[in-house]
Short mmCIF file of C-alpha atoms and ligand atoms in Angstrom, two decimals:
data_model
loop_
_atom_site.label_atom_id
_atom_site.label_comp_id
_atom_site.label_asym_id
_atom_site.label_seq_id
_atom_site.Cartn_x
_atom_site.Cartn_y
_atom_site.Cartn_z
CA MET E 1 0.00 0.00 0.00
CA SER E 2 1.22 3.51 -0.79
CA THR E 3 2.32 5.74 2.06
CA ILE E 4 2.73 9.48 2.24
CA PRO E 5 6.45 10.39 2.17
CA VAL E 6 7.75 12.04 5.32
CA GLY E 7 7.62 15.81 5.16
CA VAL E 8 4.93 16.16 2.51
CA CYS E 9 2.66 18.92 3.74
CA SER E 10 1.79 21.06 0.71
CA LEU E 11 0.66 20.54 -2.87
CA ALA E 12 4.07 21.77 -4.04
CA ASP E 13 5.67 18.91 -2.07
CA TYR E 14 3.49 16.44 -3.96
CA GLU E 15 4.52 17.99 -7.26
CA GLN E 16 8.20 17.65 -6.42
CA HIS E 17 7.85 14.02 -5.34
CA ALA E 18 5.72 13.18 -8.40
CA LYS E 19 8.46 14.39 -10.70
CA GLU E 20 10.83 11.98 -8.98
CA VAL E 21 8.58 8.90 -9.12
CA LEU E 22 6.95 9.22 -12.55
CA PRO E 23 8.57 8.09 -15.81
CA ALA E 24 9.85 11.17 -17.67
CA PRO E 25 7.36 10.94 -20.61
CA THR E 26 4.41 10.58 -18.20
CA TRP E 27 5.64 13.57 -16.22
CA ALA E 28 5.89 15.53 -19.48
CA TYR E 29 2.25 14.72 -20.30
CA LEU E 30 0.80 15.43 -16.84
CA SER E 31 2.71 18.61 -16.12
CA GLY E 32 2.80 19.85 -19.70
CA THR E 33 1.73 23.27 -20.96
CA ALA E 34 0.87 24.70 -24.34
CA MET E 35 3.77 26.18 -26.33
CA ASP E 36 5.90 28.34 -24.00
CA GLY E 37 3.84 27.92 -20.84
CA LEU E 38 3.06 31.65 -20.65
CA THR E 39 -0.56 31.14 -19.63
CA TYR E 40 0.39 28.39 -17.22
CA GLN E 41 2.82 30.73 -15.46
CA ARG E 42 0.44 33.67 -15.59
CA ASN E 43 -2.32 31.65 -13.89
CA ARG E 44 -0.03 31.31 -10.87
CA GLN E 45 1.52 34.76 -11.07
CA LYS E 46 -1.82 36.59 -11.05
CA LEU E 47 -3.11 34.53 -8.13
CA ASP E 48 0.10 35.27 -6.22
CA GLU E 49 -0.24 39.01 -6.82
CA ILE E 50 -3.60 39.19 -5.04
CA LEU E 51 -3.17 40.18 -1.40
CA LEU E 52 -5.47 39.34 1.49
CA GLN E 53 -6.86 41.61 4.17
CA GLN E 54 -6.41 40.17 7.65
CA ARG E 55 -9.07 41.02 10.27
CA VAL E 56 -8.61 40.61 14.01
CA LEU E 57 -10.74 40.03 17.11
CA CYS E 58 -13.58 38.63 15.00
CA GLU E 59 -16.71 37.49 16.82
CA ASP E 60 -19.00 34.51 16.31
CA MET E 61 -16.39 32.38 14.60
CA ALA E 62 -16.77 29.18 16.64
CA LYS E 63 -19.46 27.73 14.40
CA GLY E 64 -17.62 28.66 11.22
CA GLY E 65 -16.88 26.27 8.36
CA CYS E 66 -16.11 26.11 4.67
CA GLN E 67 -19.01 23.94 3.47
CA GLN E 68 -20.59 24.77 0.14
CA THR E 69 -23.71 23.57 -1.68
CA LEU E 70 -23.77 23.21 -5.47
CA PHE E 71 -26.96 22.17 -7.29
CA GLY E 72 -28.31 20.86 -4.00
CA GLN E 73 -25.21 18.77 -3.29
CA HIS E 74 -23.46 19.47 0.01
CA LEU E 75 -19.67 19.54 -0.03
CA ALA E 76 -17.21 19.84 2.86
CA MET E 77 -15.48 22.63 0.93
CA PRO E 78 -16.02 24.51 -2.34
CA LEU E 79 -13.94 22.13 -4.41
CA LEU E 80 -14.23 19.41 -7.02
CA VAL E 81 -11.60 17.19 -8.53
CA ALA E 82 -11.28 18.46 -12.12
CA PRO E 83 -11.87 16.10 -15.04
CA LEU E 84 -8.48 14.53 -15.76
CA ALA E 85 -7.93 12.03 -18.54
CA TYR E 86 -6.20 8.67 -18.10
CA GLN E 87 -5.68 8.62 -14.33
CA LYS E 88 -4.21 5.12 -14.48
CA LEU E 89 -1.09 6.85 -15.80
CA ALA E 90 -0.47 8.01 -12.25
CA HIS E 91 -1.54 4.95 -10.26
CA PRO E 92 -3.08 1.53 -10.99
CA THR E 93 -6.29 2.50 -9.14
CA GLY E 94 -6.74 5.52 -11.46
CA GLU E 95 -10.19 7.10 -11.33
CA LEU E 96 -11.42 4.39 -8.92
CA GLY E 97 -8.89 5.56 -6.35
CA THR E 98 -9.51 9.25 -6.93
CA ILE E 99 -13.28 9.04 -6.46
CA GLN E 100 -12.76 7.15 -3.19
CA ALA E 101 -10.50 9.93 -1.94
CA ALA E 102 -12.94 12.63 -3.05
CA ALA E 103 -15.82 10.82 -1.33
CA ALA E 104 -13.78 10.37 1.87
CA GLN E 105 -13.12 14.11 1.97
CA ASN E 106 -16.64 14.95 0.80
CA VAL E 107 -15.57 17.03 -2.17
CA GLY E 108 -16.95 16.70 -5.69
CA PHE E 109 -15.48 14.50 -8.40
CA CYS E 110 -15.79 15.11 -12.14
CA LEU E 111 -15.04 12.11 -14.40
CA SER E 112 -13.42 12.78 -17.79
CA THR E 113 -14.77 11.36 -21.05
CA LEU E 114 -11.19 10.16 -21.46
CA ALA E 115 -11.21 8.24 -18.18
CA SER E 116 -9.20 5.04 -18.07
CA ALA E 117 -11.92 3.20 -16.10
CA PRO E 118 -15.54 2.48 -17.12
CA LEU E 119 -17.81 5.26 -15.90
CA GLU E 120 -20.18 2.71 -14.36
CA HIS E 121 -17.37 1.11 -12.28
CA VAL E 122 -16.27 4.52 -11.02
CA ALA E 123 -19.84 5.30 -9.95
CA GLN E 124 -20.22 1.95 -8.18
CA MET E 125 -16.95 2.44 -6.31
CA SER E 126 -18.38 5.37 -4.31
CA PRO E 127 -22.15 5.43 -4.70
CA ASP E 128 -22.53 8.35 -2.28
CA ALA E 129 -19.93 10.60 -3.94
CA THR E 130 -20.93 13.84 -5.57
CA ARG E 131 -20.03 12.87 -9.12
CA TRP E 132 -20.31 14.82 -12.34
CA PHE E 133 -19.53 13.67 -15.88
CA GLN E 134 -17.33 15.73 -18.21
CA LEU E 135 -18.39 15.41 -21.81
CA TYR E 136 -16.21 15.80 -24.87
CA CYS E 137 -18.77 16.00 -27.67
CA GLN E 138 -18.11 13.26 -30.18
CA PRO E 139 -18.20 13.64 -33.96
CA SER E 140 -21.59 11.91 -34.06
CA ARG E 141 -24.50 13.12 -31.93
CA GLU E 142 -25.55 9.52 -31.45
CA THR E 143 -22.26 8.67 -29.70
CA THR E 144 -22.45 11.86 -27.65
CA LEU E 145 -25.97 11.00 -26.53
CA GLN E 146 -24.93 7.46 -25.60
CA LEU E 147 -22.34 8.90 -23.23
CA VAL E 148 -24.90 11.27 -21.68
CA ARG E 149 -27.40 8.44 -21.16
CA ARG E 150 -24.77 6.16 -19.60
CA ALA E 151 -23.75 8.95 -17.23
CA GLU E 152 -27.39 9.61 -16.28
CA GLN E 153 -28.04 5.93 -15.67
CA ALA E 154 -24.92 5.61 -13.52
CA GLY E 155 -26.14 8.43 -11.30
CA TYR E 156 -23.82 11.25 -12.35
CA GLN E 157 -25.45 14.45 -11.13
CA ALA E 158 -24.31 17.04 -13.67
CA ILE E 159 -22.89 17.20 -17.19
CA VAL E 160 -19.83 19.37 -17.82
CA VAL E 161 -19.24 20.12 -21.50
CA THR E 162 -15.64 21.02 -22.14
CA ALA E 163 -15.43 23.45 -25.03
CA ASP E 164 -11.90 24.83 -24.94
CA ALA E 165 -10.05 21.87 -26.39
CA PRO E 166 -11.50 21.03 -29.83
CA ILE E 167 -7.89 20.27 -30.72
CA ASN E 168 -4.88 19.31 -28.63
CA GLY E 169 -2.62 22.09 -27.49
CA VAL E 170 0.85 22.25 -29.00
CA ARG E 171 2.77 20.63 -26.16
CA ASN E 172 6.47 20.53 -26.87
CA ALA E 173 7.56 18.79 -23.64
CA GLU E 174 5.40 15.79 -24.54
CA GLN E 175 6.73 15.79 -28.08
CA ARG E 176 10.34 15.94 -26.92
CA ALA E 177 9.81 13.15 -24.39
CA GLY E 178 8.03 11.00 -27.00
CA PHE E 179 4.99 10.46 -24.80
CA SER E 180 2.43 7.88 -25.85
CA LEU E 181 -0.19 6.04 -23.81
CA PRO E 182 1.28 2.87 -22.31
CA GLU E 183 -0.28 -0.55 -22.82
CA GLY E 184 -3.41 -0.89 -20.68
CA VAL E 185 -4.24 2.81 -20.36
CA ARG E 186 -6.90 3.97 -22.78
CA ALA E 187 -10.18 5.86 -23.04
CA VAL E 188 -12.32 2.84 -22.22
CA ASN E 189 -15.63 4.73 -22.38
CA LEU E 190 -15.19 5.55 -26.05
CA GLU E 191 -15.76 2.61 -28.32
CA SER E 192 -13.75 4.27 -31.05
CA LEU E 193 -11.80 7.49 -30.85
CA PRO E 194 -12.67 10.14 -33.44
CA SER E 195 -10.51 9.57 -36.47
CA ALA E 196 -7.85 12.13 -37.23
CA ALA E 197 -7.80 10.93 -40.79
CA GLN E 198 -9.18 13.27 -43.40
CA GLY E 199 -7.29 16.44 -44.28
CA ASP E 200 -3.89 17.91 -43.71
CA SER E 201 -4.68 20.89 -41.45
CA VAL E 202 -6.12 21.54 -38.02
CA PHE E 203 -9.25 22.83 -39.72
CA SER E 204 -9.90 19.95 -42.06
CA CYS E 205 -8.92 17.32 -39.47
CA TRP E 206 -10.62 18.55 -36.34
CA MET E 207 -12.65 21.72 -36.62
CA GLY E 208 -15.12 20.21 -39.05
CA GLN E 209 -16.25 17.76 -36.38
CA ALA E 210 -15.96 20.05 -33.34
CA ALA E 211 -18.96 21.02 -31.24
CA ASP E 212 -20.55 24.43 -31.86
CA TRP E 213 -23.34 26.52 -30.32
CA GLN E 214 -25.97 24.39 -32.06
CA THR E 215 -24.50 21.35 -30.31
CA LEU E 216 -25.03 23.10 -26.98
CA VAL E 217 -28.64 23.97 -27.86
CA TRP E 218 -29.22 20.33 -28.79
CA LEU E 219 -27.54 19.04 -25.61
CA ARG E 220 -29.66 21.31 -23.45
CA GLU E 221 -32.73 19.62 -24.94
CA GLN E 222 -31.38 16.14 -24.25
CA THR E 223 -30.83 16.19 -20.50
CA ASN E 224 -32.49 17.55 -17.39
CA LEU E 225 -29.27 17.33 -15.39
CA PRO E 226 -27.51 20.58 -14.56
CA LEU E 227 -25.40 21.49 -17.59
CA LEU E 228 -22.12 23.38 -17.22
CA LEU E 229 -19.82 24.79 -19.90
CA LYS E 230 -16.11 24.41 -19.12
CA GLY E 231 -13.34 26.46 -20.65
CA VAL E 232 -15.06 29.84 -20.80
CA MET E 233 -12.66 32.80 -20.95
CA SER E 234 -14.84 35.50 -22.53
CA VAL E 235 -17.80 37.51 -21.29
CA GLN E 236 -19.56 37.07 -24.63
CA ASP E 237 -19.31 33.28 -24.56
CA ALA E 238 -20.47 33.19 -20.94
CA GLN E 239 -23.53 35.32 -21.68
CA ARG E 240 -24.44 33.31 -24.76
CA ALA E 241 -24.19 30.05 -22.84
CA VAL E 242 -26.42 31.34 -20.05
CA ALA E 243 -28.94 32.62 -22.59
CA LEU E 244 -29.05 29.10 -24.07
CA GLY E 245 -29.92 27.65 -20.68
CA VAL E 246 -26.71 26.31 -19.19
CA ASP E 247 -26.74 26.18 -15.40
CA GLY E 248 -23.08 26.87 -14.79
CA ILE E 249 -19.94 28.35 -16.31
CA ILE E 250 -16.46 27.03 -15.58
CA VAL E 251 -13.88 29.76 -16.05
CA SER E 252 -10.86 27.74 -17.15
CA ASN E 253 -8.01 27.84 -19.62
CA HIS E 254 -7.41 24.10 -19.17
CA GLY E 255 -4.51 24.84 -16.83
CA GLY E 256 -2.62 26.55 -19.67
CA ARG E 257 -2.53 23.33 -21.71
CA VAL E 258 -4.38 24.35 -24.88
CA LEU E 259 -4.05 27.99 -26.04
CA ASP E 260 -0.95 29.84 -24.85
CA SER E 261 -0.77 33.64 -24.40
CA GLN E 262 -4.20 33.89 -22.83
CA PRO E 263 -4.90 35.88 -19.68
CA ALA E 264 -4.90 34.11 -16.34
CA THR E 265 -8.31 32.77 -15.33
CA ILE E 266 -8.31 34.97 -12.22
CA GLU E 267 -8.03 38.05 -14.48
CA VAL E 268 -11.23 37.27 -16.38
CA LEU E 269 -13.26 35.83 -13.50
CA PRO E 270 -14.69 39.12 -12.08
CA ALA E 271 -16.02 40.31 -15.46
CA ILE E 272 -17.60 36.93 -16.21
CA ARG E 273 -19.29 36.82 -12.79
CA ALA E 274 -20.59 40.36 -13.31
CA ALA E 275 -21.89 39.47 -16.78
CA VAL E 276 -23.81 36.32 -15.79
CA GLY E 277 -25.22 37.67 -12.53
CA LYS E 278 -25.73 36.00 -9.17
CA GLU E 279 -28.10 33.25 -10.30
CA THR E 280 -25.63 31.35 -12.48
CA THR E 281 -23.16 28.99 -10.81
CA VAL E 282 -19.61 30.05 -11.65
CA LEU E 283 -16.72 27.67 -11.07
CA PHE E 284 -13.04 28.39 -11.53
CA ASP E 285 -9.83 26.49 -12.23
CA SER E 286 -6.27 26.71 -13.52
CA GLY E 287 -3.54 27.37 -11.00
CA ILE E 288 -5.15 26.40 -7.68
CA ARG E 289 -2.34 25.19 -5.40
CA ARG E 290 -3.26 26.60 -1.96
CA GLY E 291 -6.36 27.04 0.15
CA SER E 292 -5.68 30.77 -0.08
CA ASP E 293 -6.07 30.48 -3.89
CA ILE E 294 -9.56 29.05 -3.35
CA PHE E 295 -10.32 31.98 -1.06
CA LYS E 296 -9.14 34.48 -3.71
CA ALA E 297 -11.24 32.85 -6.44
CA ILE E 298 -14.35 32.95 -4.25
CA ALA E 299 -13.66 36.56 -3.31
CA LEU E 300 -13.62 37.41 -7.01
CA GLY E 301 -16.85 35.66 -7.89
CA ALA E 302 -16.46 31.87 -7.96
CA ASP E 303 -18.84 29.54 -6.12
CA ALA E 304 -16.24 26.78 -6.05
CA VAL E 305 -13.02 25.68 -7.75
CA LEU E 306 -11.64 22.63 -9.52
CA LEU E 307 -8.26 21.08 -8.81
CA GLY E 308 -6.31 19.59 -11.72
CA ARG E 309 -2.65 18.57 -11.87
CA SER E 310 -2.17 18.39 -8.09
CA VAL E 311 -4.61 15.47 -7.95
CA PHE E 312 -2.49 13.58 -10.45
CA TYR E 313 0.67 14.33 -8.49
CA ALA E 314 -0.79 13.15 -5.19
CA LEU E 315 -2.18 10.01 -6.86
CA ALA E 316 1.23 9.22 -8.34
CA VAL E 317 3.04 9.71 -5.03
CA ALA E 318 0.70 7.98 -2.58
CA GLY E 319 -2.36 6.61 -4.41
CA PRO E 320 -5.87 7.37 -3.09
CA LEU E 321 -4.43 8.13 0.35
CA GLY E 322 -2.27 10.85 -1.21
CA VAL E 323 -5.28 12.38 -2.99
CA ALA E 324 -7.29 12.41 0.24
CA HIS E 325 -4.34 14.02 2.03
CA CYS E 326 -3.92 16.63 -0.71
CA LEU E 327 -7.63 17.55 -0.49
CA ARG E 328 -7.43 17.76 3.30
CA ILE E 329 -4.38 20.04 3.07
CA LEU E 330 -6.37 22.43 0.90
CA ARG E 331 -9.29 22.41 3.31
CA ASP E 332 -7.04 23.15 6.30
CA GLU E 333 -5.41 25.99 4.36
CA LEU E 334 -8.77 27.42 3.30
CA GLU E 335 -10.11 27.29 6.84
CA ALA E 336 -6.97 29.00 8.18
CA THR E 337 -7.28 31.74 5.56
CA MET E 338 -10.98 32.25 6.30
CA ALA E 339 -10.42 32.43 10.06
CA LEU E 340 -7.65 35.01 9.70
CA CYS E 341 -9.66 37.11 7.27
CA GLY E 342 -12.73 37.11 9.51
CA CYS E 343 -14.92 34.84 7.37
CA ALA E 344 -17.04 32.26 9.20
CA SER E 345 -18.59 30.89 6.01
CA VAL E 346 -17.94 30.75 2.27
CA GLN E 347 -20.72 33.32 1.85
CA ASP E 348 -18.70 35.78 3.95
CA ILE E 349 -15.83 35.72 1.44
CA THR E 350 -16.21 38.82 -0.76
CA SER E 351 -13.91 41.18 -2.63
CA GLU E 352 -13.69 43.22 0.58
CA CYS E 353 -11.58 40.42 2.02
CA LEU E 354 -8.83 41.29 -0.46
CA TYR E 355 -6.33 44.02 0.34
CA GLN E 356 -7.28 47.25 -1.39
CA PRO E 357 -4.53 49.84 -0.86
CA ASN E 358 -6.82 52.84 -1.33
CA ALA E 359 -9.80 51.62 0.64
CA SER E 360 -10.65 53.82 3.59
CA THR E 361 -12.66 51.19 5.41
CA PHE E 362 -9.66 49.34 6.87
C1 FMN Q 401 -3.12 15.63 -17.50
C2 FMN Q 401 -4.36 16.44 -17.63
C3 FMN Q 401 -5.49 15.88 -18.24
C4 FMN Q 401 -6.65 16.64 -18.37
N1 FMN Q 401 -7.74 16.05 -18.95
C5 FMN Q 401 -8.89 16.77 -19.07
C6 FMN Q 401 -10.05 16.17 -19.61
O1 FMN Q 401 -10.06 15.01 -19.98
N2 FMN Q 401 -11.16 16.94 -19.72
C7 FMN Q 401 -11.19 18.26 -19.31
O2 FMN Q 401 -12.23 18.91 -19.41
N3 FMN Q 401 -10.10 18.84 -18.78
C8 FMN Q 401 -8.95 18.13 -18.64
N4 FMN Q 401 -7.86 18.71 -18.07
C9 FMN Q 401 -7.95 20.10 -17.56
C10 FMN Q 401 -8.41 20.09 -16.10
O3 FMN Q 401 -9.75 19.67 -16.00
C11 FMN Q 401 -8.30 21.49 -15.46
O4 FMN Q 401 -9.01 22.43 -16.23
C12 FMN Q 401 -6.86 21.97 -15.28
O5 FMN Q 401 -5.99 20.91 -14.97
C13 FMN Q 401 -6.84 23.00 -14.14
O6 FMN Q 401 -5.59 23.55 -13.97
P1 FMN Q 401 -4.53 23.04 -12.86
O7 FMN Q 401 -3.92 21.80 -13.40
O8 FMN Q 401 -3.57 24.18 -12.78
O9 FMN Q 401 -5.27 22.80 -11.56
C14 FMN Q 401 -6.69 17.97 -17.91
C15 FMN Q 401 -5.56 18.52 -17.28
C16 FMN Q 401 -4.42 17.76 -17.12
C17 FMN Q 401 -3.24 18.37 -16.40
#
């Protein structure tokens, strides 16, 4: 059984250990960024630049907590495990281990279309887990609908349509390391992967079969589950999605893995929240590494966040136990940040909790 290495107490520690234990090509795939990694770095840099406002001698804190409710589902903290393809790359338990860890910590779990375990097995592993299904629309609507129906039947409670990766990012580290999926790790929920065959350009190969707004309209008609759009970086796209009836927006740039030279997600979050209003659920990812990052995202308009690479790193280092530990670290860090900023609940976290040099109220 995997154990947690001595001294591991932050998500950065897991990252460092993962680099040591994973084969170099796998590391290149999991940690990889698009092109020069500018967006990847900016996601972190812009989160780091935000400063917090400490408050002292706060009253009525004893009953505080960081629970959050999303679409009627109660979570111990405002966090879900992001959809991550091929989790058996990190550990033999793959998605089956990760959902157990998420359930043990009572956070949400979102299963990727490109999961390396059958979506039904993952659901059966932790029947009480808050579980969502991430959908990559397939070239044929029939195949897409089959995935949605399987997810519904297996008790997934929301559908997350990822829209920001109609093509793979240009990821040089993977190319240099010669990464390919090892024997035994594949997208088992897809009977046949979309063929890359016809055409000699990105457009003729991929864009002809990519989802578009009509696909979203059609999907909305197919399911009564909450529908979320992941990978939204523009106010216009967010507003259009809400007008078409989606229940949630996930502000994400895929952790800087697809289009480089984009803004950080934290830079666009406030405008997207303002544009969609209070009624729409807004989630956030790309760059979360500390509980204080979760706090900052909520202060700027998110209802909850998703955690990506760090889950992979913890799974690689210490299996499901590592993932549970990593999630617990984040919760402890979030609670510490909330307590020191005078917030007894997630609802108390507002932009006023961030340091504003010119504000006269402090
Ligand atoms: C190795 C890897 C695989 C991913 N696979 C998927 C996927 O299958 N579907 C999806 O919507 N997003 C996928 N993502 C993106 C994550 O859901 C998430 O948006 C991103 O990792 C968040 O950034 P972070 O890694 O900085 O936390 C993947 C990310 C990584 C690192």
